Amino acid sequence: MKKLINDPEGVLNDALVGFAAANPDLIVNLEDRYISRGPTAGKVSLVSGGGSGHEPLHGGFVGYGMLDAACPGEVFTSPVPDQMLAATKAVDGGAGVLHVVKNYTGDVLNFQMAAELAGDDGLQVESVLVNDDVAVENSTYTAGRRGTGGTVFVEKMAGAAAERGADLAAVAAVGREVNDRSRSFGVALTANVIPATGKPGFELGDTEIELGVGIHGEPGRTRGQMSTAREIAGVALDAIHTDMPLSGDVLVMVNGLGGTPLIELYVVYAAVAEWLEGHGATITRNLVGNYITSLEMAGCSITVARMTPDLTELWDAPVQTPALRWGR
C-alpha cells in the first residue's frame, strides 16, 4: 500500500485538520466530528453524511446553497447518531432540518435514530432518502437501491430551495423530486484500498471491469471485459434509459471514482453526449470531475437527471462550497 497518510488509524482526523486549515470560513468540530457553516436564522438547514473516502462528498459541499453540515464517518463506515444529532443541533436555525440520507443500511438507521433524538429535543426533522443507482436492487450494505451520484443533485437543488426561504416540507419535496428524476450507473476499472486494511477491496483481472459497481466497491451487475469508453458509456446509459426513459432536458454528471484522469472523463462525456443526442435528450447542464469518489478506484459513474424549468433554476442558483461554486 502506498498512500499519503501518517497513520492508517488516524486518516479521518488528520484529513479533518487539513480540511479546517484549507477552509477557515467553515467550522470543523473535531470532537463531535462534523463540518458546518453554522446556523442561519429562519432558514431550513440541510445535514448529510456518510463514510469517508468519497470526497468531496459530503464535507466539500458544505456552504452557501448546499449543505449546512456534514458528518464524516471512518472510511466506508457510517457516522454514528451522536455525530448526526450534534450537527443537527448545531445548524438548526429554527425552521427545521432536512437530513439527506444515502440508502445504505448504517446511514439509514443512524440518521433515523438521530432524527428521533432531535425530535425528542423539540427539533423538527425531515429526511430524504437517495436511491438513484439502477445497477442492482440489493447489495452489500444496502436493502434496495444504493444512493450514489444523485446525492450531489439532491444536495444542490434542495439546498437552493432552502436558501430561497422554502419551508421544510417544500425543501424535502424538492429533494424527493430530484431523487425520483435521477439515475446512476458506475463502472470500476480497478479496486480501491482501504487504509486500515492495506489490501484491495476486491479483485479484478488485468482485462476485467466491474459493471454497476457501488461506491464502496460493492459488486455490480456483472464482470465484463475492458472495452472502449463509448461502449462502457453505452452500457451505463442503456441501463439508466431502461429504468427511466431519457428525453427532453437533462443534467448529466460524469463523475470520476478517484483514480481516473480528467482527460479520460472528458472522453466518456463525449460518448455520453453522443448517446443522449441520438436518443432525443438534450444536455442543458453538466458536471465533469470528481464529486463522489471511492478512494483511488479507477473508473467513473454516470448520473442523469430529467430537468424541469423549476429544477434548472434551482441548479443555477448561487452556490459557494469548497467543491462546487458559481454565481456568488
Short mmCIF file of C-alpha atoms in Angstrom, two decimals, residues 99-317:
data_model
loop_
_atom_site.label_atom_id
_atom_site.label_comp_id
_atom_site.label_asym_id
_atom_site.label_seq_id
_atom_site.Cartn_x
_atom_site.Cartn_y
_atom_site.Cartn_z
CA HIS A 99 -31.43 15.02 6.57
CA VAL A 100 -30.19 13.88 3.15
CA VAL A 101 -29.52 10.16 3.54
CA LYS A 102 -27.88 7.81 1.03
CA ASN A 103 -29.55 4.42 1.03
CA TYR A 104 -27.03 2.35 2.97
CA THR A 105 -28.28 0.43 5.97
CA GLY A 106 -25.95 2.04 8.51
CA ASP A 107 -26.65 5.56 7.28
CA VAL A 108 -30.41 4.97 7.23
CA LEU A 109 -30.60 3.51 10.75
CA ASN A 110 -28.24 6.05 12.31
CA PHE A 111 -29.90 9.08 10.72
CA GLN A 112 -33.29 7.71 11.77
CA MET A 113 -32.12 7.43 15.36
CA ALA A 114 -30.60 10.92 15.26
CA ALA A 115 -33.86 12.35 13.88
CA GLU A 116 -35.82 10.70 16.69
CA LEU A 117 -33.45 12.07 19.31
CA ALA A 118 -33.63 15.53 17.75
CA GLY A 119 -37.42 15.32 17.78
CA ASP A 120 -37.33 14.45 21.48
CA ASP A 121 -35.39 17.70 21.96
CA GLY A 122 -38.04 19.70 20.12
CA LEU A 123 -36.38 19.99 16.70
CA GLN A 124 -38.36 19.45 13.51
CA VAL A 125 -36.56 17.00 11.20
CA GLU A 126 -37.48 15.56 7.79
CA SER A 127 -35.48 13.04 5.75
CA VAL A 128 -34.91 12.43 2.04
CA LEU A 129 -33.62 9.02 1.03
CA VAL A 130 -31.38 8.94 -2.06
CA ASN A 131 -31.51 5.67 -4.02
CA ASP A 132 -30.60 6.55 -7.60
CA ASP A 133 -28.32 3.62 -8.55
CA VAL A 134 -30.00 1.42 -11.18
CA ALA A 135 -27.27 -1.24 -11.23
CA VAL A 136 -28.62 -3.61 -8.57
CA GLU A 137 -31.63 -3.84 -6.28
CA ASN A 138 -29.91 -5.21 -3.16
CA SER A 139 -26.19 -5.18 -2.43
CA THR A 140 -23.59 -5.14 0.30
CA TYR A 141 -24.60 -2.53 2.93
CA THR A 142 -27.96 -1.92 1.23
CA ALA A 143 -31.58 -3.03 1.14
CA GLY A 144 -33.00 -1.68 -2.10
CA ARG A 145 -31.12 0.61 -4.43
CA ARG A 146 -27.92 2.34 -3.43
CA GLY A 147 -27.54 6.12 -3.10
CA THR A 148 -24.75 7.41 -5.35
CA GLY A 149 -24.25 10.39 -7.69
CA GLY A 150 -27.81 11.65 -7.36
CA THR A 151 -26.87 12.74 -3.83
CA VAL A 152 -24.95 15.69 -5.28
CA PHE A 153 -28.01 16.75 -7.28
CA VAL A 154 -30.31 16.46 -4.26
CA GLU A 155 -28.00 18.45 -2.02
CA LYS A 156 -27.57 21.21 -4.61
CA MET A 157 -31.20 21.72 -5.59
CA ALA A 158 -32.74 21.19 -2.15
CA GLY A 159 -30.05 23.48 -0.74
CA ALA A 160 -31.01 26.18 -3.24
CA ALA A 161 -34.66 25.85 -2.27
CA ALA A 162 -33.74 26.28 1.40
CA GLU A 163 -31.61 29.32 0.58
CA ARG A 164 -34.62 30.90 -1.16
CA GLY A 165 -36.69 30.58 2.00
CA ALA A 166 -38.80 27.49 1.24
CA ASP A 167 -40.22 25.76 4.30
CA LEU A 168 -39.15 22.31 5.46
CA ALA A 169 -41.91 20.43 3.65
CA ALA A 170 -41.16 22.23 0.39
CA VAL A 171 -37.39 21.66 0.66
CA ALA A 172 -37.98 17.96 1.35
CA ALA A 173 -40.35 17.78 -1.64
CA VAL A 174 -37.64 19.23 -3.90
CA GLY A 175 -35.14 16.66 -2.63
CA ARG A 176 -37.54 13.79 -3.28
CA GLU A 177 -38.40 15.08 -6.75
CA VAL A 178 -34.72 15.33 -7.68
CA ASN A 179 -34.09 11.81 -6.42
CA ASP A 180 -37.09 10.49 -8.35
CA ARG A 181 -35.76 12.12 -11.52
CA SER A 182 -32.14 10.94 -11.14
CA ARG A 183 -30.46 7.67 -12.10
CA SER A 184 -26.83 6.50 -11.89
CA PHE A 185 -24.58 3.66 -13.02
CA GLY A 186 -20.91 3.11 -12.11
CA VAL A 187 -18.04 1.18 -13.68
CA ALA A 188 -14.77 0.21 -11.96
CA LEU A 189 -11.51 -0.46 -13.78
CA THR A 190 -9.54 -1.14 -10.57
CA ALA A 191 -10.27 -1.77 -6.91
CA ASN A 192 -9.77 0.62 -4.02
CA VAL A 193 -7.58 0.06 -0.94
CA ILE A 194 -8.96 0.92 2.50
CA PRO A 195 -6.11 2.39 4.60
CA ALA A 196 -6.93 0.29 7.68
CA THR A 197 -6.64 -2.99 5.76
CA GLY A 198 -3.95 -2.14 3.22
CA LYS A 199 -5.44 -4.55 0.69
CA PRO A 200 -7.67 -4.16 -2.38
CA GLY A 201 -11.36 -4.32 -1.56
CA PHE A 202 -11.94 -6.76 -4.40
CA GLU A 203 -10.03 -8.43 -7.21
CA LEU A 204 -10.21 -7.63 -10.92
CA GLY A 205 -8.24 -9.36 -13.63
CA ASP A 206 -5.98 -7.35 -15.91
CA THR A 207 -8.67 -7.10 -18.58
CA GLU A 208 -11.75 -7.15 -16.32
CA ILE A 209 -14.08 -4.32 -15.30
CA GLU A 210 -16.96 -4.26 -12.80
CA LEU A 211 -20.17 -3.04 -14.45
CA GLY A 212 -22.54 -1.44 -11.95
CA VAL A 213 -20.02 -1.14 -9.11
CA GLY A 214 -21.03 0.57 -5.87
CA ILE A 215 -19.17 3.49 -4.31
CA HIS A 216 -17.55 1.21 -1.73
CA GLY A 217 -16.56 -1.38 -4.29
CA GLU A 218 -19.73 -3.45 -3.90
CA PRO A 219 -20.40 -5.94 -6.69
CA GLY A 220 -22.30 -4.68 -9.71
CA ARG A 221 -24.41 -6.45 -12.30
CA THR A 222 -21.61 -8.37 -13.92
CA ARG A 223 -17.91 -8.62 -14.65
CA GLY A 224 -17.06 -7.55 -18.17
CA GLN A 225 -14.04 -7.20 -20.40
CA MET A 226 -12.31 -3.86 -20.82
CA SER A 227 -13.69 -2.04 -23.85
CA THR A 228 -13.88 1.46 -25.26
CA ALA A 229 -15.20 4.49 -23.41
CA ARG A 230 -18.03 4.68 -25.96
CA GLU A 231 -19.06 1.09 -25.29
CA ILE A 232 -18.85 1.48 -21.50
CA ALA A 233 -20.89 4.69 -21.60
CA GLY A 234 -23.44 2.89 -23.75
CA VAL A 235 -23.83 0.09 -21.19
CA ALA A 236 -24.37 2.62 -18.40
CA LEU A 237 -26.84 4.74 -20.34
CA ASP A 238 -28.75 1.74 -21.66
CA ALA A 239 -29.27 0.65 -18.04
CA ILE A 240 -30.38 4.14 -17.00
CA HIS A 241 -32.65 4.57 -20.04
CA THR A 242 -34.31 1.19 -19.47
CA ASP A 243 -35.15 2.21 -15.92
CA MET A 244 -36.06 5.85 -16.64
CA PRO A 245 -36.58 6.73 -20.32
CA LEU A 246 -34.46 9.75 -21.17
CA SER A 247 -35.83 12.63 -23.20
CA GLY A 248 -36.08 16.40 -23.07
CA ASP A 249 -33.69 18.48 -20.97
CA VAL A 250 -31.24 16.59 -18.78
CA LEU A 251 -28.49 17.32 -16.28
CA VAL A 252 -25.51 14.98 -16.65
CA MET A 253 -22.64 14.24 -14.29
CA VAL A 254 -19.66 12.19 -15.45
CA ASN A 255 -18.00 11.53 -12.13
CA GLY A 256 -14.54 10.14 -11.51
CA LEU A 257 -14.26 7.48 -8.83
CA GLY A 258 -10.92 8.79 -7.59
CA GLY A 259 -8.22 7.34 -9.81
CA THR A 260 -9.27 8.32 -13.33
CA PRO A 261 -7.58 11.26 -15.10
CA LEU A 262 -9.81 14.14 -16.13
CA ILE A 263 -8.84 13.66 -19.77
CA GLU A 264 -10.49 10.21 -19.69
CA LEU A 265 -13.63 11.63 -18.04
CA TYR A 266 -13.96 14.03 -20.96
CA VAL A 267 -13.64 11.12 -23.38
CA VAL A 268 -16.52 9.47 -21.51
CA TYR A 269 -18.51 12.72 -21.53
CA ALA A 270 -18.15 12.94 -25.33
CA ALA A 271 -19.59 9.43 -25.60
CA VAL A 272 -22.43 10.32 -23.20
CA ALA A 273 -23.29 13.44 -25.19
CA GLU A 274 -23.31 11.46 -28.44
CA TRP A 275 -25.55 8.75 -26.96
CA LEU A 276 -28.05 11.22 -25.48
CA GLU A 277 -28.26 13.24 -28.68
CA GLY A 278 -29.00 10.04 -30.57
CA HIS A 279 -31.82 9.23 -28.15
CA GLY A 280 -33.53 12.63 -28.28
CA ALA A 281 -32.30 14.09 -24.99
CA THR A 282 -30.65 17.49 -24.63
CA ILE A 283 -27.90 18.13 -22.10
CA THR A 284 -28.62 21.56 -20.65
CA ARG A 285 -26.31 21.38 -17.61
CA ASN A 286 -23.33 19.18 -16.74
CA LEU A 287 -20.57 18.34 -14.30
CA VAL A 288 -17.36 16.53 -15.21
CA GLY A 289 -14.86 15.70 -12.48
CA ASN A 290 -14.52 14.05 -9.06
CA TYR A 291 -17.62 14.68 -6.95
CA ILE A 292 -18.36 11.34 -5.22
CA THR A 293 -15.33 9.09 -5.20
CA SER A 294 -14.23 5.70 -3.88
CA LEU A 295 -10.70 6.39 -2.62
CA GLU A 296 -8.33 5.68 -5.55
CA MET A 297 -10.63 3.45 -7.56
CA ALA A 298 -10.23 3.94 -11.31
CA GLY A 299 -13.48 4.23 -13.19
CA CYS A 300 -16.46 6.52 -13.36
CA SER A 301 -20.15 6.85 -12.68
CA ILE A 302 -22.72 8.50 -14.91
CA THR A 303 -25.70 10.27 -13.37
CA VAL A 304 -28.58 11.74 -15.37
CA ALA A 305 -31.46 13.84 -14.06
CA ARG A 306 -34.55 14.76 -16.08
CA MET A 307 -34.89 18.50 -15.56
CA THR A 308 -37.80 20.93 -15.37
CA PRO A 309 -37.62 24.72 -15.62
CA ASP A 310 -38.03 25.00 -11.84
CA LEU A 311 -35.27 22.48 -11.15
CA THR A 312 -32.98 24.21 -13.63
CA GLU A 313 -33.47 27.47 -11.73
CA LEU A 314 -32.52 25.73 -8.51
CA TRP A 315 -29.46 24.16 -10.15
CA ASP A 316 -28.36 27.54 -11.49
CA ALA A 317 -28.86 29.31 -8.15
#
